[in-house]
Amino acid sequence: QFKIDLSLITFNWFLTLYVDNTNIDVILAFWDSFFYEGDKVLFRFALSIFRIHHDMLLTTRDGIEVYNFCRAIGDSDLCTPENIKKIAFGELNPFPMERVSKRREFHYKKVVGELNQLNEMRQQYNTHKRSSAIDYDSD
């Protein structure tokens, strides 16, 4: 409805492995699961946290309210390790890792393509800059 870019919310969660967004009990439960199960736990925990707060998220009125709510979402009393793990490993089974892998591959190719374009632009700029400097020196 609000066309929220979830990566703006979840990027920090994934980058810090939930340290900045949850209490110590959730962090330890996440790390235990992460080291045992692998990276799919990143997504399981994020989806679980959103599922726990589903009803509250639906009452938000605009995108800014959603972002503000999500910044503190992991500190709520509802985000207990038990609640999160119940959803992550119960309700979310089987977890669609094949779909996640395909999406990851799609975005990886996209990022690599953008990096290649950026490198080409950088090379063109440097070539132009060097040729301009040579022209200036010869005057």
PDB file of C-alpha atoms in Angstrom:
ATOM      1  CA  GLN A   1       0.000   0.000   0.000  1.00  0.00           C
ATOM      2  CA  PHE A   2       2.797   2.447   0.902  1.00  0.00           C
ATOM      3  CA  LYS A   3       5.365   0.934  -1.475  1.00  0.00           C
ATOM      4  CA  ILE A   4       7.940   0.500   1.295  1.00  0.00           C
ATOM      5  CA  ASP A   5      11.455  -0.551   0.305  1.00  0.00           C
ATOM      6  CA  LEU A   6      12.113  -3.216   2.942  1.00  0.00           C
ATOM      7  CA  SER A   7      15.822  -3.200   2.188  1.00  0.00           C
ATOM      8  CA  LEU A   8      16.022   0.217   3.864  1.00  0.00           C
ATOM      9  CA  ILE A   9      14.736  -1.446   7.025  1.00  0.00           C
ATOM     10  CA  THR A  10      16.340  -4.874   6.872  1.00  0.00           C
ATOM     11  CA  PHE A  11      19.768  -3.845   5.553  1.00  0.00           C
ATOM     12  CA  ASN A  12      20.902  -2.747   9.011  1.00  0.00           C
ATOM     13  CA  TRP A  13      19.364  -5.859  10.594  1.00  0.00           C
ATOM     14  CA  PHE A  14      21.321  -8.121   8.261  1.00  0.00           C
ATOM     15  CA  LEU A  15      24.518  -6.066   8.319  1.00  0.00           C
ATOM     16  CA  THR A  16      24.753  -6.056  12.108  1.00  0.00           C
ATOM     17  CA  LEU A  17      23.250  -9.532  12.552  1.00  0.00           C
ATOM     18  CA  TYR A  18      20.415  -7.962  14.581  1.00  0.00           C
ATOM     19  CA  VAL A  19      22.728  -6.427  17.218  1.00  0.00           C
ATOM     20  CA  ASP A  20      21.400  -2.884  16.686  1.00  0.00           C
ATOM     21  CA  ASN A  21      17.741  -3.835  16.610  1.00  0.00           C
ATOM     22  CA  THR A  22      16.959  -6.441  19.239  1.00  0.00           C
ATOM     23  CA  ASN A  23      17.607  -7.312  22.843  1.00  0.00           C
ATOM     24  CA  ILE A  24      20.424  -9.595  23.942  1.00  0.00           C
ATOM     25  CA  ASP A  25      18.207 -12.674  24.304  1.00  0.00           C
ATOM     26  CA  VAL A  26      17.067 -12.410  20.691  1.00  0.00           C
ATOM     27  CA  ILE A  27      20.622 -11.701  19.519  1.00  0.00           C
ATOM     28  CA  LEU A  28      21.958 -14.829  21.211  1.00  0.00           C
ATOM     29  CA  ALA A  29      19.092 -16.966  19.890  1.00  0.00           C
ATOM     30  CA  PHE A  30      19.706 -15.593  16.409  1.00  0.00           C
ATOM     31  CA  TRP A  31      23.449 -16.233  16.532  1.00  0.00           C
ATOM     32  CA  ASP A  32      22.930 -19.794  17.767  1.00  0.00           C
ATOM     33  CA  SER A  33      20.569 -20.441  14.880  1.00  0.00           C
ATOM     34  CA  PHE A  34      22.724 -18.563  12.383  1.00  0.00           C
ATOM     35  CA  PHE A  35      25.849 -20.582  13.149  1.00  0.00           C
ATOM     36  CA  TYR A  36      23.895 -23.825  13.061  1.00  0.00           C
ATOM     37  CA  GLU A  37      21.557 -23.212  10.079  1.00  0.00           C
ATOM     38  CA  GLY A  38      23.351 -20.614   7.966  1.00  0.00           C
ATOM     39  CA  ASP A  39      22.234 -17.436   6.236  1.00  0.00           C
ATOM     40  CA  LYS A  40      18.624 -18.502   5.715  1.00  0.00           C
ATOM     41  CA  VAL A  41      18.120 -17.633   9.389  1.00  0.00           C
ATOM     42  CA  LEU A  42      18.607 -13.954   8.471  1.00  0.00           C
ATOM     43  CA  PHE A  43      15.404 -14.085   6.447  1.00  0.00           C
ATOM     44  CA  ARG A  44      13.522 -16.350   8.846  1.00  0.00           C
ATOM     45  CA  PHE A  45      14.078 -13.983  11.762  1.00  0.00           C
ATOM     46  CA  ALA A  46      13.184 -10.889   9.719  1.00  0.00           C
ATOM     47  CA  LEU A  47       9.960 -12.482   8.493  1.00  0.00           C
ATOM     48  CA  SER A  48       9.166 -13.645  12.010  1.00  0.00           C
ATOM     49  CA  ILE A  49       9.633 -10.160  13.435  1.00  0.00           C
ATOM     50  CA  PHE A  50       7.338  -8.746  10.750  1.00  0.00           C
ATOM     51  CA  ARG A  51       4.799 -11.518  11.387  1.00  0.00           C
ATOM     52  CA  ILE A  52       4.771 -10.854  15.133  1.00  0.00           C
ATOM     53  CA  HIS A  53       3.985  -7.190  14.461  1.00  0.00           C
ATOM     54  CA  HIS A  54       1.682  -7.811  11.499  1.00  0.00           C
ATOM     55  CA  ASP A  55      -1.422  -6.318  13.113  1.00  0.00           C
ATOM     56  CA  MET A  56       0.410  -3.229  14.375  1.00  0.00           C
ATOM     57  CA  LEU A  57       2.072  -2.678  10.991  1.00  0.00           C
ATOM     58  CA  LEU A  58      -1.330  -2.738   9.309  1.00  0.00           C
ATOM     59  CA  THR A  59      -2.491   0.180  11.488  1.00  0.00           C
ATOM     60  CA  THR A  60       0.274   2.504  10.264  1.00  0.00           C
ATOM     61  CA  ARG A  61      -0.907   5.391   8.136  1.00  0.00           C
ATOM     62  CA  ASP A  62       2.085   6.175   5.939  1.00  0.00           C
ATOM     63  CA  GLY A  63       5.560   5.079   4.964  1.00  0.00           C
ATOM     64  CA  ILE A  64       7.338   7.275   7.497  1.00  0.00           C
ATOM     65  CA  GLU A  65       5.301   5.779  10.314  1.00  0.00           C
ATOM     66  CA  VAL A  66       6.232   2.282   9.067  1.00  0.00           C
ATOM     67  CA  TYR A  67       9.952   3.175   9.011  1.00  0.00           C
ATOM     68  CA  ASN A  68       9.795   4.699  12.499  1.00  0.00           C
ATOM     69  CA  PHE A  69       7.912   1.687  13.836  1.00  0.00           C
ATOM     70  CA  CYS A  70      10.394  -0.741  12.281  1.00  0.00           C
ATOM     71  CA  ARG A  71      13.418   1.007  13.758  1.00  0.00           C
ATOM     72  CA  ALA A  72      12.323  -0.114  17.234  1.00  0.00           C
ATOM     73  CA  ILE A  73      10.426  -3.236  16.233  1.00  0.00           C
ATOM     74  CA  GLY A  74      12.960  -5.695  17.681  1.00  0.00           C
ATOM     75  CA  ASP A  75      12.842  -4.182  21.159  1.00  0.00           C
ATOM     76  CA  SER A  76       9.146  -4.823  21.731  1.00  0.00           C
ATOM     77  CA  ASP A  77       7.965  -7.196  24.436  1.00  0.00           C
ATOM     78  CA  LEU A  78       6.517  -9.442  21.715  1.00  0.00           C
ATOM     79  CA  CYS A  79       9.951 -10.090  20.199  1.00  0.00           C
ATOM     80  CA  THR A  80      11.062 -12.874  22.484  1.00  0.00           C
ATOM     81  CA  PRO A  81      13.355 -15.632  21.283  1.00  0.00           C
ATOM     82  CA  GLU A  82      10.550 -18.119  21.844  1.00  0.00           C
ATOM     83  CA  ASN A  83       8.034 -16.181  19.710  1.00  0.00           C
ATOM     84  CA  ILE A  84      10.525 -15.559  16.928  1.00  0.00           C
ATOM     85  CA  LYS A  85      11.795 -19.156  16.810  1.00  0.00           C
ATOM     86  CA  LYS A  86       8.250 -20.547  16.909  1.00  0.00           C
ATOM     87  CA  ILE A  87       7.416 -18.635  13.744  1.00  0.00           C
ATOM     88  CA  ALA A  88      10.850 -18.932  12.095  1.00  0.00           C
ATOM     89  CA  PHE A  89      11.100 -22.690  12.439  1.00  0.00           C
ATOM     90  CA  GLY A  90       7.441 -23.634  12.722  1.00  0.00           C
ATOM     91  CA  GLU A  91       5.149 -21.463  10.631  1.00  0.00           C
ATOM     92  CA  LEU A  92       7.758 -20.707   7.964  1.00  0.00           C
ATOM     93  CA  ASN A  93       8.496 -24.344   7.130  1.00  0.00           C
ATOM     94  CA  PRO A  94       9.336 -25.287   4.502  1.00  0.00           C
ATOM     95  CA  PHE A  95      11.396 -22.180   3.887  1.00  0.00           C
ATOM     96  CA  PRO A  96      11.731 -21.207   0.207  1.00  0.00           C
ATOM     97  CA  MET A  97      15.540 -21.065   0.008  1.00  0.00           C
ATOM     98  CA  GLU A  98      15.405 -21.849  -3.707  1.00  0.00           C
ATOM     99  CA  ARG A  99      13.404 -18.684  -4.264  1.00  0.00           C
ATOM    100  CA  VAL A 100      15.747 -16.692  -2.023  1.00  0.00           C
ATOM    101  CA  SER A 101      18.740 -18.036  -3.952  1.00  0.00           C
ATOM    102  CA  LYS A 102      17.174 -17.066  -7.285  1.00  0.00           C
ATOM    103  CA  ARG A 103      16.413 -13.553  -6.040  1.00  0.00           C
ATOM    104  CA  ARG A 104      19.946 -13.263  -4.660  1.00  0.00           C
ATOM    105  CA  GLU A 105      21.404 -14.366  -8.010  1.00  0.00           C
ATOM    106  CA  PHE A 106      19.180 -11.888  -9.883  1.00  0.00           C
ATOM    107  CA  HIS A 107      20.243  -8.962  -7.698  1.00  0.00           C
ATOM    108  CA  TYR A 108      23.883 -10.053  -7.689  1.00  0.00           C
ATOM    109  CA  LYS A 109      23.940  -9.911 -11.502  1.00  0.00           C
ATOM    110  CA  LYS A 110      22.274  -6.533 -11.393  1.00  0.00           C
ATOM    111  CA  VAL A 111      24.831  -5.139  -8.922  1.00  0.00           C
ATOM    112  CA  VAL A 112      27.747  -6.578 -10.921  1.00  0.00           C
ATOM    113  CA  GLY A 113      26.335  -4.967 -14.079  1.00  0.00           C
ATOM    114  CA  GLU A 114      26.029  -1.609 -12.328  1.00  0.00           C
ATOM    115  CA  LEU A 115      29.588  -1.910 -11.007  1.00  0.00           C
ATOM    116  CA  ASN A 116      30.855  -2.683 -14.502  1.00  0.00           C
ATOM    117  CA  GLN A 117      29.048   0.388 -15.855  1.00  0.00           C
ATOM    118  CA  LEU A 118      30.552   2.489 -13.083  1.00  0.00           C
ATOM    119  CA  ASN A 119      34.044   1.195 -13.878  1.00  0.00           C
ATOM    120  CA  GLU A 120      33.557   1.978 -17.589  1.00  0.00           C
ATOM    121  CA  MET A 121      32.440   5.513 -16.725  1.00  0.00           C
ATOM    122  CA  ARG A 122      35.424   5.905 -14.411  1.00  0.00           C
ATOM    123  CA  GLN A 123      37.822   4.743 -17.149  1.00  0.00           C
ATOM    124  CA  GLN A 124      36.236   7.104 -19.695  1.00  0.00           C
ATOM    125  CA  TYR A 125      36.500   9.972 -17.242  1.00  0.00           C
ATOM    126  CA  ASN A 126      40.156   9.215 -16.476  1.00  0.00           C
ATOM    127  CA  THR A 127      40.970   8.884 -20.192  1.00  0.00           C
ATOM    128  CA  HIS A 128      39.235  12.197 -20.925  1.00  0.00           C
ATOM    129  CA  LYS A 129      40.955  13.838 -17.970  1.00  0.00           C
ATOM    130  CA  ARG A 130      44.396  12.636 -19.127  1.00  0.00           C
ATOM    131  CA  SER A 131      43.805  13.733 -22.724  1.00  0.00           C
ATOM    132  CA  SER A 132      42.619  17.151 -21.521  1.00  0.00           C
ATOM    133  CA  ALA A 133      45.762  17.509 -19.413  1.00  0.00           C
ATOM    134  CA  ILE A 134      47.940  16.572 -22.394  1.00  0.00           C
ATOM    135  CA  ASP A 135      46.129  19.117 -24.597  1.00  0.00           C
ATOM    136  CA  TYR A 136      46.603  21.779 -21.974  1.00  0.00           C
ATOM    137  CA  ASP A 137      50.332  21.000 -21.617  1.00  0.00           C
ATOM    138  CA  SER A 138      50.910  21.204 -25.375  1.00  0.00           C
ATOM    139  CA  ASP A 139      49.441  24.728 -25.548  1.00  0.00           C
TER     140      ASP A 139
END
